[in-house]
Amino acid sequence: MKKPLVVALISIVIGFAIWAGVTYPRIGGEVLALASKIETTLYGLHRAEIEISDSRLMSWQGGPKDSAETVVMLHGYSSEKTVWMRFASHFTDRYRVLILDLPGHGETAFDPALKYDSVSQGERVLQALDALGVAKAHIIGNSMGGFIAAQIALHHPERVRSATLIDPAGVVAPNTSDMERMRALGRNPFEMSSREEFDTFYAMTMSQPPWLPRMILDYMADDYIARRESLARIFHDFHDVDMLDTRLSEFGVPVLLLWGERDRLLDISSAEVWRQGIPGAQLITYPELGHMPMLEDASGSSRDVLDFIAKHQ
């Protein structure tokens, strides 16, 4: 084979490899977006923008607008509104549902001028409720979202019918989680620079994750890598800031705690800190689930929350 032809073939192979490496995860993102659009439509959710003082919050909203009860769902750090899709489908027949992309997450832009601590984010959630004319709501939050929900319940009990905290951040765990052990060695699993590091992180987030094709996982990995700097800033603003250990006795709203016993990010030992500290708090744990029960078992966890909310309308 002549040398020019060999060089041409090698160039074609290299070009195809580069094209595949760039395009393949991008297709995964498009597939994920399409699947999410189809599912949310089936579940009666629609995309809507909410203008507040310092942000344009993207959201999914659904359920009867004239419902006397509103349920707000707040995702965790580095996550987005899609984690609530299937969970929310169990609420939209009877409750007005609001699922937010918090600033710096999902479709809501990151702005380095903003503060991302749990109190500031909680104030933005209240501004969103004001914009929608909602005076009082049931607040559900996972992880960082649980921390934010707790801050809202503590500082603005008049706005909260009930608070459901799912594997929430916000107190010091008696036992060390896998994440904290990694951080003690100088590595935050949320901050990654390769798809291999994403795979390690993803395995920590859930014990029973929903199946996703590789192209979607690679798209998610590339997205985390691209957001590394903004995620580091958000983590710095909220992690171990305005902790609630000494203020739990001040809670004056009904509180339900849900926790996956296989949580590797926030250790299950935190659950008893919350339960013992908050007057009347209820705790339900899931032996087979991890950090995101609402995604790992949408049907079972939503049933527990619906039963709780029904008692506090």
PDB file of C-alpha atoms in Angstrom:
ATOM      1  CA  MET A   1       0.000   0.000   0.000  1.00  0.00           C
ATOM      2  CA  LYS A   2       1.379   3.368  -0.952  1.00  0.00           C
ATOM      3  CA  LYS A   3       2.366   5.711   1.857  1.00  0.00           C
ATOM      4  CA  PRO A   4      -0.065   8.543   0.888  1.00  0.00           C
ATOM      5  CA  LEU A   5      -2.953   6.065   0.978  1.00  0.00           C
ATOM      6  CA  VAL A   6      -1.880   4.748   4.392  1.00  0.00           C
ATOM      7  CA  VAL A   7      -1.685   8.282   5.748  1.00  0.00           C
ATOM      8  CA  ALA A   8      -5.116   9.070   4.308  1.00  0.00           C
ATOM      9  CA  LEU A   9      -6.661   5.963   5.901  1.00  0.00           C
ATOM     10  CA  ILE A  10      -5.073   6.747   9.249  1.00  0.00           C
ATOM     11  CA  SER A  11      -6.390  10.312   9.024  1.00  0.00           C
ATOM     12  CA  ILE A  12      -9.884   9.018   8.289  1.00  0.00           C
ATOM     13  CA  VAL A  13      -9.770   6.622  11.248  1.00  0.00           C
ATOM     14  CA  ILE A  14      -8.506   9.338  13.569  1.00  0.00           C
ATOM     15  CA  GLY A  15     -11.122  11.764  12.286  1.00  0.00           C
ATOM     16  CA  PHE A  16     -13.889   9.222  12.816  1.00  0.00           C
ATOM     17  CA  ALA A  17     -12.644   8.519  16.348  1.00  0.00           C
ATOM     18  CA  ILE A  18     -12.651  12.225  17.178  1.00  0.00           C
ATOM     19  CA  TRP A  19     -16.131  12.657  15.648  1.00  0.00           C
ATOM     20  CA  ALA A  20     -17.479   9.659  17.577  1.00  0.00           C
ATOM     21  CA  GLY A  21     -15.923  10.823  20.833  1.00  0.00           C
ATOM     22  CA  VAL A  22     -17.515  14.259  20.501  1.00  0.00           C
ATOM     23  CA  THR A  23     -20.845  13.287  18.951  1.00  0.00           C
ATOM     24  CA  TYR A  24     -21.629  10.091  20.870  1.00  0.00           C
ATOM     25  CA  PRO A  25     -22.207  11.702  24.299  1.00  0.00           C
ATOM     26  CA  ARG A  26     -23.962  14.626  22.627  1.00  0.00           C
ATOM     27  CA  ILE A  27     -26.452  12.171  21.163  1.00  0.00           C
ATOM     28  CA  GLY A  28     -26.834  10.739  24.662  1.00  0.00           C
ATOM     29  CA  GLY A  29     -27.809  14.182  25.892  1.00  0.00           C
ATOM     30  CA  GLU A  30     -30.362  14.565  23.136  1.00  0.00           C
ATOM     31  CA  VAL A  31     -31.836  11.145  23.914  1.00  0.00           C
ATOM     32  CA  LEU A  32     -32.048  12.037  27.601  1.00  0.00           C
ATOM     33  CA  ALA A  33     -33.748  15.364  26.841  1.00  0.00           C
ATOM     34  CA  LEU A  34     -36.264  13.687  24.530  1.00  0.00           C
ATOM     35  CA  ALA A  35     -37.032  10.924  27.021  1.00  0.00           C
ATOM     36  CA  SER A  36     -37.504  13.485  29.789  1.00  0.00           C
ATOM     37  CA  LYS A  37     -39.836  15.550  27.602  1.00  0.00           C
ATOM     38  CA  ILE A  38     -41.954  12.513  26.800  1.00  0.00           C
ATOM     39  CA  GLU A  39     -42.119  11.377  30.419  1.00  0.00           C
ATOM     40  CA  THR A  40     -42.966  14.783  31.844  1.00  0.00           C
ATOM     41  CA  THR A  41     -45.729  15.198  29.265  1.00  0.00           C
ATOM     42  CA  LEU A  42     -47.159  11.818  30.240  1.00  0.00           C
ATOM     43  CA  TYR A  43     -46.994  12.810  33.908  1.00  0.00           C
ATOM     44  CA  GLY A  44     -48.791  16.109  33.328  1.00  0.00           C
ATOM     45  CA  LEU A  45     -45.746  18.332  33.891  1.00  0.00           C
ATOM     46  CA  HIS A  46     -44.814  21.326  31.759  1.00  0.00           C
ATOM     47  CA  ARG A  47     -41.675  23.456  31.551  1.00  0.00           C
ATOM     48  CA  ALA A  48     -41.954  27.027  32.848  1.00  0.00           C
ATOM     49  CA  GLU A  49     -39.628  29.909  33.715  1.00  0.00           C
ATOM     50  CA  ILE A  50     -39.963  31.864  36.970  1.00  0.00           C
ATOM     51  CA  GLU A  51     -38.412  35.316  37.262  1.00  0.00           C
ATOM     52  CA  ILE A  52     -37.069  36.192  40.724  1.00  0.00           C
ATOM     53  CA  SER A  53     -34.839  38.999  41.970  1.00  0.00           C
ATOM     54  CA  ASP A  54     -31.485  37.560  40.895  1.00  0.00           C
ATOM     55  CA  SER A  55     -32.254  34.560  38.691  1.00  0.00           C
ATOM     56  CA  ARG A  56     -34.492  33.020  36.079  1.00  0.00           C
ATOM     57  CA  LEU A  57     -35.473  29.698  37.575  1.00  0.00           C
ATOM     58  CA  MET A  58     -36.415  26.910  35.212  1.00  0.00           C
ATOM     59  CA  SER A  59     -39.063  24.565  36.520  1.00  0.00           C
ATOM     60  CA  TRP A  60     -41.505  21.807  35.821  1.00  0.00           C
ATOM     61  CA  GLN A  61     -45.018  22.453  37.015  1.00  0.00           C
ATOM     62  CA  GLY A  62     -48.127  20.315  37.011  1.00  0.00           C
ATOM     63  CA  GLY A  63     -51.259  19.248  38.766  1.00  0.00           C
ATOM     64  CA  PRO A  64     -54.476  21.252  39.223  1.00  0.00           C
ATOM     65  CA  LYS A  65     -53.677  24.992  39.443  1.00  0.00           C
ATOM     66  CA  ASP A  66     -56.709  25.558  41.630  1.00  0.00           C
ATOM     67  CA  SER A  67     -55.541  22.977  44.169  1.00  0.00           C
ATOM     68  CA  ALA A  68     -55.452  24.255  47.736  1.00  0.00           C
ATOM     69  CA  GLU A  69     -52.212  22.355  48.285  1.00  0.00           C
ATOM     70  CA  THR A  70     -48.842  22.936  46.593  1.00  0.00           C
ATOM     71  CA  VAL A  71     -45.900  20.530  46.782  1.00  0.00           C
ATOM     72  CA  VAL A  72     -42.382  21.838  46.068  1.00  0.00           C
ATOM     73  CA  MET A  73     -39.524  19.465  45.207  1.00  0.00           C
ATOM     74  CA  LEU A  74     -35.872  20.503  45.601  1.00  0.00           C
ATOM     75  CA  HIS A  75     -33.023  18.464  44.122  1.00  0.00           C
ATOM     76  CA  GLY A  76     -29.612  17.888  45.644  1.00  0.00           C
ATOM     77  CA  TYR A  77     -26.196  19.380  44.942  1.00  0.00           C
ATOM     78  CA  SER A  78     -25.012  18.937  41.337  1.00  0.00           C
ATOM     79  CA  SER A  79     -28.377  17.394  40.410  1.00  0.00           C
ATOM     80  CA  GLU A  80     -31.440  18.837  38.653  1.00  0.00           C
ATOM     81  CA  LYS A  81     -35.210  18.613  38.360  1.00  0.00           C
ATOM     82  CA  THR A  82     -35.218  15.388  36.319  1.00  0.00           C
ATOM     83  CA  VAL A  83     -34.589  13.294  39.445  1.00  0.00           C
ATOM     84  CA  TRP A  84     -38.170  14.036  40.560  1.00  0.00           C
ATOM     85  CA  MET A  85     -40.037  13.085  37.361  1.00  0.00           C
ATOM     86  CA  ARG A  86     -41.380   9.676  38.324  1.00  0.00           C
ATOM     87  CA  PHE A  87     -41.790  10.566  41.977  1.00  0.00           C
ATOM     88  CA  ALA A  88     -43.826  13.640  40.995  1.00  0.00           C
ATOM     89  CA  SER A  89     -46.129  11.578  38.776  1.00  0.00           C
ATOM     90  CA  HIS A  90     -47.762  10.231  41.936  1.00  0.00           C
ATOM     91  CA  PHE A  91     -48.669  13.759  43.100  1.00  0.00           C
ATOM     92  CA  THR A  92     -50.029  15.568  40.063  1.00  0.00           C
ATOM     93  CA  ASP A  93     -53.534  14.124  40.207  1.00  0.00           C
ATOM     94  CA  ARG A  94     -54.302  15.905  43.472  1.00  0.00           C
ATOM     95  CA  TYR A  95     -51.590  18.500  44.206  1.00  0.00           C
ATOM     96  CA  ARG A  96     -50.129  21.463  42.410  1.00  0.00           C
ATOM     97  CA  VAL A  97     -46.497  20.465  41.871  1.00  0.00           C
ATOM     98  CA  LEU A  98     -43.468  22.744  41.502  1.00  0.00           C
ATOM     99  CA  ILE A  99     -40.066  21.219  40.675  1.00  0.00           C
ATOM    100  CA  LEU A 100     -37.216  23.720  40.505  1.00  0.00           C
ATOM    101  CA  ASP A 101     -33.795  23.800  38.937  1.00  0.00           C
ATOM    102  CA  LEU A 102     -31.983  25.696  41.668  1.00  0.00           C
ATOM    103  CA  PRO A 103     -29.487  28.383  40.578  1.00  0.00           C
ATOM    104  CA  GLY A 104     -26.317  26.797  39.255  1.00  0.00           C
ATOM    105  CA  HIS A 105     -28.086  23.550  38.382  1.00  0.00           C
ATOM    106  CA  GLY A 106     -29.890  22.078  35.393  1.00  0.00           C
ATOM    107  CA  GLU A 107     -31.349  24.756  33.143  1.00  0.00           C
ATOM    108  CA  THR A 108     -30.945  27.543  35.706  1.00  0.00           C
ATOM    109  CA  ALA A 109     -27.710  29.398  35.062  1.00  0.00           C
ATOM    110  CA  PHE A 110     -24.731  29.611  37.376  1.00  0.00           C
ATOM    111  CA  ASP A 111     -23.824  33.179  38.266  1.00  0.00           C
ATOM    112  CA  PRO A 112     -20.526  33.685  40.146  1.00  0.00           C
ATOM    113  CA  ALA A 113     -21.963  36.848  41.698  1.00  0.00           C
ATOM    114  CA  LEU A 114     -24.585  34.867  43.635  1.00  0.00           C
ATOM    115  CA  LYS A 115     -24.329  33.164  47.006  1.00  0.00           C
ATOM    116  CA  TYR A 116     -25.192  29.459  47.014  1.00  0.00           C
ATOM    117  CA  ASP A 117     -25.525  28.745  50.722  1.00  0.00           C
ATOM    118  CA  SER A 118     -28.671  26.944  51.895  1.00  0.00           C
ATOM    119  CA  VAL A 119     -30.256  30.071  53.402  1.00  0.00           C
ATOM    120  CA  SER A 120     -29.825  32.127  50.205  1.00  0.00           C
ATOM    121  CA  GLN A 121     -31.191  29.299  48.068  1.00  0.00           C
ATOM    122  CA  GLY A 122     -34.134  28.959  50.433  1.00  0.00           C
ATOM    123  CA  GLU A 123     -34.984  32.626  49.980  1.00  0.00           C
ATOM    124  CA  ARG A 124     -35.019  32.101  46.212  1.00  0.00           C
ATOM    125  CA  VAL A 125     -37.464  29.218  46.599  1.00  0.00           C
ATOM    126  CA  LEU A 126     -39.761  31.503  48.584  1.00  0.00           C
ATOM    127  CA  GLN A 127     -39.485  34.155  45.875  1.00  0.00           C
ATOM    128  CA  ALA A 128     -40.578  31.538  43.342  1.00  0.00           C
ATOM    129  CA  LEU A 129     -43.602  30.729  45.498  1.00  0.00           C
ATOM    130  CA  ASP A 130     -44.400  34.432  45.753  1.00  0.00           C
ATOM    131  CA  ALA A 131     -44.217  34.764  41.967  1.00  0.00           C
ATOM    132  CA  LEU A 132     -46.743  31.929  41.633  1.00  0.00           C
ATOM    133  CA  GLY A 133     -49.023  33.285  44.334  1.00  0.00           C
ATOM    134  CA  VAL A 134     -48.418  30.366  46.695  1.00  0.00           C
ATOM    135  CA  ALA A 135     -48.588  31.392  50.339  1.00  0.00           C
ATOM    136  CA  LYS A 136     -47.873  28.027  51.927  1.00  0.00           C
ATOM    137  CA  ALA A 137     -46.560  24.701  50.612  1.00  0.00           C
ATOM    138  CA  HIS A 138     -45.364  21.227  51.428  1.00  0.00           C
ATOM    139  CA  ILE A 139     -41.589  21.269  50.855  1.00  0.00           C
ATOM    140  CA  ILE A 140     -39.689  18.132  49.850  1.00  0.00           C
ATOM    141  CA  GLY A 141     -35.916  18.154  49.440  1.00  0.00           C
ATOM    142  CA  ASN A 142     -33.146  15.645  48.835  1.00  0.00           C
ATOM    143  CA  SER A 143     -29.567  16.063  50.090  1.00  0.00           C
ATOM    144  CA  MET A 144     -28.660  19.760  49.623  1.00  0.00           C
ATOM    145  CA  GLY A 145     -32.314  20.281  48.701  1.00  0.00           C
ATOM    146  CA  GLY A 146     -33.243  18.755  52.052  1.00  0.00           C
ATOM    147  CA  PHE A 147     -30.892  21.197  53.764  1.00  0.00           C
ATOM    148  CA  ILE A 148     -32.592  24.066  51.909  1.00  0.00           C
ATOM    149  CA  ALA A 149     -36.052  22.734  52.776  1.00  0.00           C
ATOM    150  CA  ALA A 150     -35.020  22.563  56.426  1.00  0.00           C
ATOM    151  CA  GLN A 151     -33.799  26.174  56.368  1.00  0.00           C
ATOM    152  CA  ILE A 152     -37.133  27.296  54.923  1.00  0.00           C
ATOM    153  CA  ALA A 153     -39.023  25.349  57.591  1.00  0.00           C
ATOM    154  CA  LEU A 154     -36.860  26.804  60.353  1.00  0.00           C
ATOM    155  CA  HIS A 155     -36.842  30.450  59.259  1.00  0.00           C
ATOM    156  CA  HIS A 156     -40.268  30.661  57.618  1.00  0.00           C
ATOM    157  CA  PRO A 157     -42.594  28.154  59.315  1.00  0.00           C
ATOM    158  CA  GLU A 158     -45.589  30.264  58.286  1.00  0.00           C
ATOM    159  CA  ARG A 159     -44.843  29.297  54.653  1.00  0.00           C
ATOM    160  CA  VAL A 160     -44.530  25.551  55.277  1.00  0.00           C
ATOM    161  CA  ARG A 161     -47.339  23.026  55.692  1.00  0.00           C
ATOM    162  CA  SER A 162     -44.889  20.159  56.104  1.00  0.00           C
ATOM    163  CA  ALA A 163     -41.248  19.379  55.337  1.00  0.00           C
ATOM    164  CA  THR A 164     -40.003  16.062  53.969  1.00  0.00           C
ATOM    165  CA  LEU A 165     -36.235  15.713  54.168  1.00  0.00           C
ATOM    166  CA  ILE A 166     -34.783  12.906  52.053  1.00  0.00           C
ATOM    167  CA  ASP A 167     -31.194  12.017  53.036  1.00  0.00           C
ATOM    168  CA  PRO A 168     -30.639  15.705  53.897  1.00  0.00           C
ATOM    169  CA  ALA A 169     -27.376  17.512  54.425  1.00  0.00           C
ATOM    170  CA  GLY A 170     -27.232  19.976  57.317  1.00  0.00           C
ATOM    171  CA  VAL A 171     -26.041  18.153  60.444  1.00  0.00           C
ATOM    172  CA  VAL A 172     -22.819  16.430  61.472  1.00  0.00           C
ATOM    173  CA  ALA A 173     -23.032  12.660  61.064  1.00  0.00           C
ATOM    174  CA  PRO A 174     -21.792  10.551  64.003  1.00  0.00           C
ATOM    175  CA  ASN A 175     -20.268   8.098  61.518  1.00  0.00           C
ATOM    176  CA  THR A 176     -18.118   8.956  58.501  1.00  0.00           C
ATOM    177  CA  SER A 177     -19.502   8.388  55.005  1.00  0.00           C
ATOM    178  CA  ASP A 178     -17.536   7.152  52.003  1.00  0.00           C
ATOM    179  CA  MET A 179     -17.661  10.680  50.606  1.00  0.00           C
ATOM    180  CA  GLU A 180     -16.164  12.215  53.738  1.00  0.00           C
ATOM    181  CA  ARG A 181     -13.422   9.599  53.773  1.00  0.00           C
ATOM    182  CA  MET A 182     -12.561  10.578  50.209  1.00  0.00           C
ATOM    183  CA  ARG A 183     -12.584  14.264  51.103  1.00  0.00           C
ATOM    184  CA  ALA A 184     -10.256  13.572  54.033  1.00  0.00           C
ATOM    185  CA  LEU A 185      -7.810  12.215  51.460  1.00  0.00           C
ATOM    186  CA  GLY A 186      -8.093  15.431  49.457  1.00  0.00           C
ATOM    187  CA  ARG A 187     -10.623  14.393  46.804  1.00  0.00           C
ATOM    188  CA  ASN A 188     -14.203  15.560  46.429  1.00  0.00           C
ATOM    189  CA  PRO A 189     -16.065  12.874  44.408  1.00  0.00           C
ATOM    190  CA  PHE A 190     -18.332  15.562  42.919  1.00  0.00           C
ATOM    191  CA  GLU A 191     -15.342  17.243  41.252  1.00  0.00           C
ATOM    192  CA  MET A 192     -14.117  15.056  38.431  1.00  0.00           C
ATOM    193  CA  SER A 193     -11.900  15.256  35.381  1.00  0.00           C
ATOM    194  CA  SER A 194     -12.631  11.944  33.635  1.00  0.00           C
ATOM    195  CA  ARG A 195     -15.492   9.596  32.800  1.00  0.00           C
ATOM    196  CA  GLU A 196     -13.862   6.962  34.975  1.00  0.00           C
ATOM    197  CA  GLU A 197     -14.116   9.280  37.986  1.00  0.00           C
ATOM    198  CA  PHE A 198     -17.758   9.896  37.112  1.00  0.00           C
ATOM    199  CA  ASP A 199     -18.428   6.153  37.164  1.00  0.00           C
ATOM    200  CA  THR A 200     -16.983   5.966  40.688  1.00  0.00           C
ATOM    201  CA  PHE A 201     -19.110   8.926  41.768  1.00  0.00           C
ATOM    202  CA  TYR A 202     -22.306   7.626  40.125  1.00  0.00           C
ATOM    203  CA  ALA A 203     -21.964   4.309  41.954  1.00  0.00           C
ATOM    204  CA  MET A 204     -21.927   6.262  45.224  1.00  0.00           C
ATOM    205  CA  THR A 205     -25.145   8.170  44.535  1.00  0.00           C
ATOM    206  CA  MET A 206     -27.573   5.241  44.478  1.00  0.00           C
ATOM    207  CA  SER A 207     -27.773   1.616  45.531  1.00  0.00           C
ATOM    208  CA  GLN A 208     -30.571   0.828  43.053  1.00  0.00           C
ATOM    209  CA  PRO A 209     -30.031   3.251  40.127  1.00  0.00           C
ATOM    210  CA  PRO A 210     -32.399   3.222  37.153  1.00  0.00           C
ATOM    211  CA  TRP A 211     -30.801   1.725  34.065  1.00  0.00           C
ATOM    212  CA  LEU A 212     -29.287   4.213  31.630  1.00  0.00           C
ATOM    213  CA  PRO A 213     -27.463   3.500  28.356  1.00  0.00           C
ATOM    214  CA  ARG A 214     -23.740   4.172  28.248  1.00  0.00           C
ATOM    215  CA  MET A 215     -24.103   7.149  25.900  1.00  0.00           C
ATOM    216  CA  ILE A 216     -26.271   8.950  28.460  1.00  0.00           C
ATOM    217  CA  LEU A 217     -23.868   8.178  31.289  1.00  0.00           C
ATOM    218  CA  ASP A 218     -21.004   9.538  29.192  1.00  0.00           C
ATOM    219  CA  TYR A 219     -23.017  12.677  28.445  1.00  0.00           C
ATOM    220  CA  MET A 220     -23.622  13.116  32.180  1.00  0.00           C
ATOM    221  CA  ALA A 221     -19.927  12.562  32.883  1.00  0.00           C
ATOM    222  CA  ASP A 222     -18.870  15.189  30.343  1.00  0.00           C
ATOM    223  CA  ASP A 223     -21.397  17.617  31.821  1.00  0.00           C
ATOM    224  CA  TYR A 224     -19.940  17.157  35.317  1.00  0.00           C
ATOM    225  CA  ILE A 225     -16.435  17.666  33.957  1.00  0.00           C
ATOM    226  CA  ALA A 226     -17.511  20.874  32.196  1.00  0.00           C
ATOM    227  CA  ARG A 227     -19.156  22.172  35.391  1.00  0.00           C
ATOM    228  CA  ARG A 228     -16.281  21.310  37.695  1.00  0.00           C
ATOM    229  CA  GLU A 229     -15.382  24.924  38.528  1.00  0.00           C
ATOM    230  CA  SER A 230     -18.948  26.087  39.203  1.00  0.00           C
ATOM    231  CA  LEU A 231     -19.725  22.958  41.248  1.00  0.00           C
ATOM    232  CA  ALA A 232     -16.647  23.586  43.389  1.00  0.00           C
ATOM    233  CA  ARG A 233     -17.858  27.113  44.095  1.00  0.00           C
ATOM    234  CA  ILE A 234     -21.385  25.962  45.016  1.00  0.00           C
ATOM    235  CA  PHE A 235     -19.987  23.243  47.289  1.00  0.00           C
ATOM    236  CA  HIS A 236     -17.787  25.786  49.046  1.00  0.00           C
ATOM    237  CA  ASP A 237     -20.775  28.061  49.666  1.00  0.00           C
ATOM    238  CA  PHE A 238     -23.155  25.547  51.211  1.00  0.00           C
ATOM    239  CA  HIS A 239     -21.176  22.589  52.594  1.00  0.00           C
ATOM    240  CA  ASP A 240     -20.814  22.739  56.395  1.00  0.00           C
ATOM    241  CA  VAL A 241     -22.212  26.309  56.366  1.00  0.00           C
ATOM    242  CA  ASP A 242     -25.208  27.349  58.534  1.00  0.00           C
ATOM    243  CA  MET A 243     -25.409  23.852  60.006  1.00  0.00           C
ATOM    244  CA  LEU A 244     -28.529  23.010  61.975  1.00  0.00           C
ATOM    245  CA  ASP A 245     -27.334  20.682  64.756  1.00  0.00           C
ATOM    246  CA  THR A 246     -27.969  23.212  67.522  1.00  0.00           C
ATOM    247  CA  ARG A 247     -31.252  24.503  66.082  1.00  0.00           C
ATOM    248  CA  LEU A 248     -33.257  21.342  65.504  1.00  0.00           C
ATOM    249  CA  SER A 249     -35.362  21.855  68.628  1.00  0.00           C
ATOM    250  CA  GLU A 250     -36.637  25.141  67.119  1.00  0.00           C
ATOM    251  CA  PHE A 251     -38.519  23.427  64.285  1.00  0.00           C
ATOM    252  CA  GLY A 252     -42.243  24.060  64.512  1.00  0.00           C
ATOM    253  CA  VAL A 253     -43.583  22.306  61.404  1.00  0.00           C
ATOM    254  CA  PRO A 254     -44.322  18.606  60.780  1.00  0.00           C
ATOM    255  CA  VAL A 255     -41.169  16.858  59.547  1.00  0.00           C
ATOM    256  CA  LEU A 256     -40.758  13.505  57.813  1.00  0.00           C
ATOM    257  CA  LEU A 257     -37.293  12.038  57.306  1.00  0.00           C
ATOM    258  CA  LEU A 258     -36.599   9.438  54.629  1.00  0.00           C
ATOM    259  CA  TRP A 259     -33.187   7.776  54.429  1.00  0.00           C
ATOM    260  CA  GLY A 260     -31.606   5.053  52.325  1.00  0.00           C
ATOM    261  CA  GLU A 261     -29.585   2.856  54.655  1.00  0.00           C
ATOM    262  CA  ARG A 262     -26.967   2.290  51.944  1.00  0.00           C
ATOM    263  CA  ASP A 263     -26.276   6.013  51.502  1.00  0.00           C
ATOM    264  CA  ARG A 264     -22.576   6.463  50.762  1.00  0.00           C
ATOM    265  CA  LEU A 265     -22.643  10.271  50.537  1.00  0.00           C
ATOM    266  CA  LEU A 266     -24.424  11.185  53.786  1.00  0.00           C
ATOM    267  CA  ASP A 267     -24.206   8.467  56.398  1.00  0.00           C
ATOM    268  CA  ILE A 268     -27.403   6.949  57.784  1.00  0.00           C
ATOM    269  CA  SER A 269     -26.211   7.827  61.310  1.00  0.00           C
ATOM    270  CA  SER A 270     -27.309  11.416  60.546  1.00  0.00           C
ATOM    271  CA  ALA A 271     -30.932  10.277  60.544  1.00  0.00           C
ATOM    272  CA  GLU A 272     -31.068   9.844  64.311  1.00  0.00           C
ATOM    273  CA  VAL A 273     -29.533  13.287  64.845  1.00  0.00           C
ATOM    274  CA  TRP A 274     -32.440  14.809  62.933  1.00  0.00           C
ATOM    275  CA  ARG A 275     -35.110  12.563  64.449  1.00  0.00           C
ATOM    276  CA  GLN A 276     -34.037  13.085  68.043  1.00  0.00           C
ATOM    277  CA  GLY A 277     -33.484  16.809  67.562  1.00  0.00           C
ATOM    278  CA  ILE A 278     -36.759  17.807  65.864  1.00  0.00           C
ATOM    279  CA  PRO A 279     -39.864  17.562  68.044  1.00  0.00           C
ATOM    280  CA  GLY A 280     -42.254  14.959  66.652  1.00  0.00           C
ATOM    281  CA  ALA A 281     -40.135  14.141  63.583  1.00  0.00           C
ATOM    282  CA  GLN A 282     -40.940  10.850  61.856  1.00  0.00           C
ATOM    283  CA  LEU A 283     -38.276   8.643  60.296  1.00  0.00           C
ATOM    284  CA  ILE A 284     -38.589   5.984  57.602  1.00  0.00           C
ATOM    285  CA  THR A 285     -35.509   4.132  56.362  1.00  0.00           C
ATOM    286  CA  TYR A 286     -35.055   1.908  53.306  1.00  0.00           C
ATOM    287  CA  PRO A 287     -32.615  -1.015  53.818  1.00  0.00           C
ATOM    288  CA  GLU A 288     -31.929  -1.579  50.106  1.00  0.00           C
ATOM    289  CA  LEU A 289     -31.693   2.039  48.913  1.00  0.00           C
ATOM    290  CA  GLY A 290     -28.969   4.659  48.778  1.00  0.00           C
ATOM    291  CA  HIS A 291     -28.799   8.443  48.709  1.00  0.00           C
ATOM    292  CA  MET A 292     -31.781   9.083  46.417  1.00  0.00           C
ATOM    293  CA  PRO A 293     -34.812   7.020  47.500  1.00  0.00           C
ATOM    294  CA  MET A 294     -37.199   9.168  45.445  1.00  0.00           C
ATOM    295  CA  LEU A 295     -35.366   8.082  42.280  1.00  0.00           C
ATOM    296  CA  GLU A 296     -34.427   4.540  43.302  1.00  0.00           C
ATOM    297  CA  ASP A 297     -37.967   3.670  44.432  1.00  0.00           C
ATOM    298  CA  ALA A 298     -40.288   6.426  43.221  1.00  0.00           C
ATOM    299  CA  SER A 299     -43.433   4.436  43.934  1.00  0.00           C
ATOM    300  CA  GLY A 300     -42.608   3.356  47.477  1.00  0.00           C
ATOM    301  CA  SER A 301     -41.077   6.618  48.657  1.00  0.00           C
ATOM    302  CA  SER A 302     -43.871   8.727  47.143  1.00  0.00           C
ATOM    303  CA  ARG A 303     -46.461   6.581  48.904  1.00  0.00           C
ATOM    304  CA  ASP A 304     -44.774   7.277  52.247  1.00  0.00           C
ATOM    305  CA  VAL A 305     -44.679  11.023  51.557  1.00  0.00           C
ATOM    306  CA  LEU A 306     -48.287  11.143  50.346  1.00  0.00           C
ATOM    307  CA  ASP A 307     -49.449   9.392  53.523  1.00  0.00           C
ATOM    308  CA  PHE A 308     -47.522  11.939  55.595  1.00  0.00           C
ATOM    309  CA  ILE A 309     -48.790  14.973  53.673  1.00  0.00           C
ATOM    310  CA  ALA A 310     -52.388  13.756  53.917  1.00  0.00           C
ATOM    311  CA  LYS A 311     -52.115  14.052  57.690  1.00  0.00           C
ATOM    312  CA  HIS A 312     -50.911  17.658  57.542  1.00  0.00           C
ATOM    313  CA  GLN A 313     -53.180  19.445  55.087  1.00  0.00           C
TER     314      GLN A 313
END
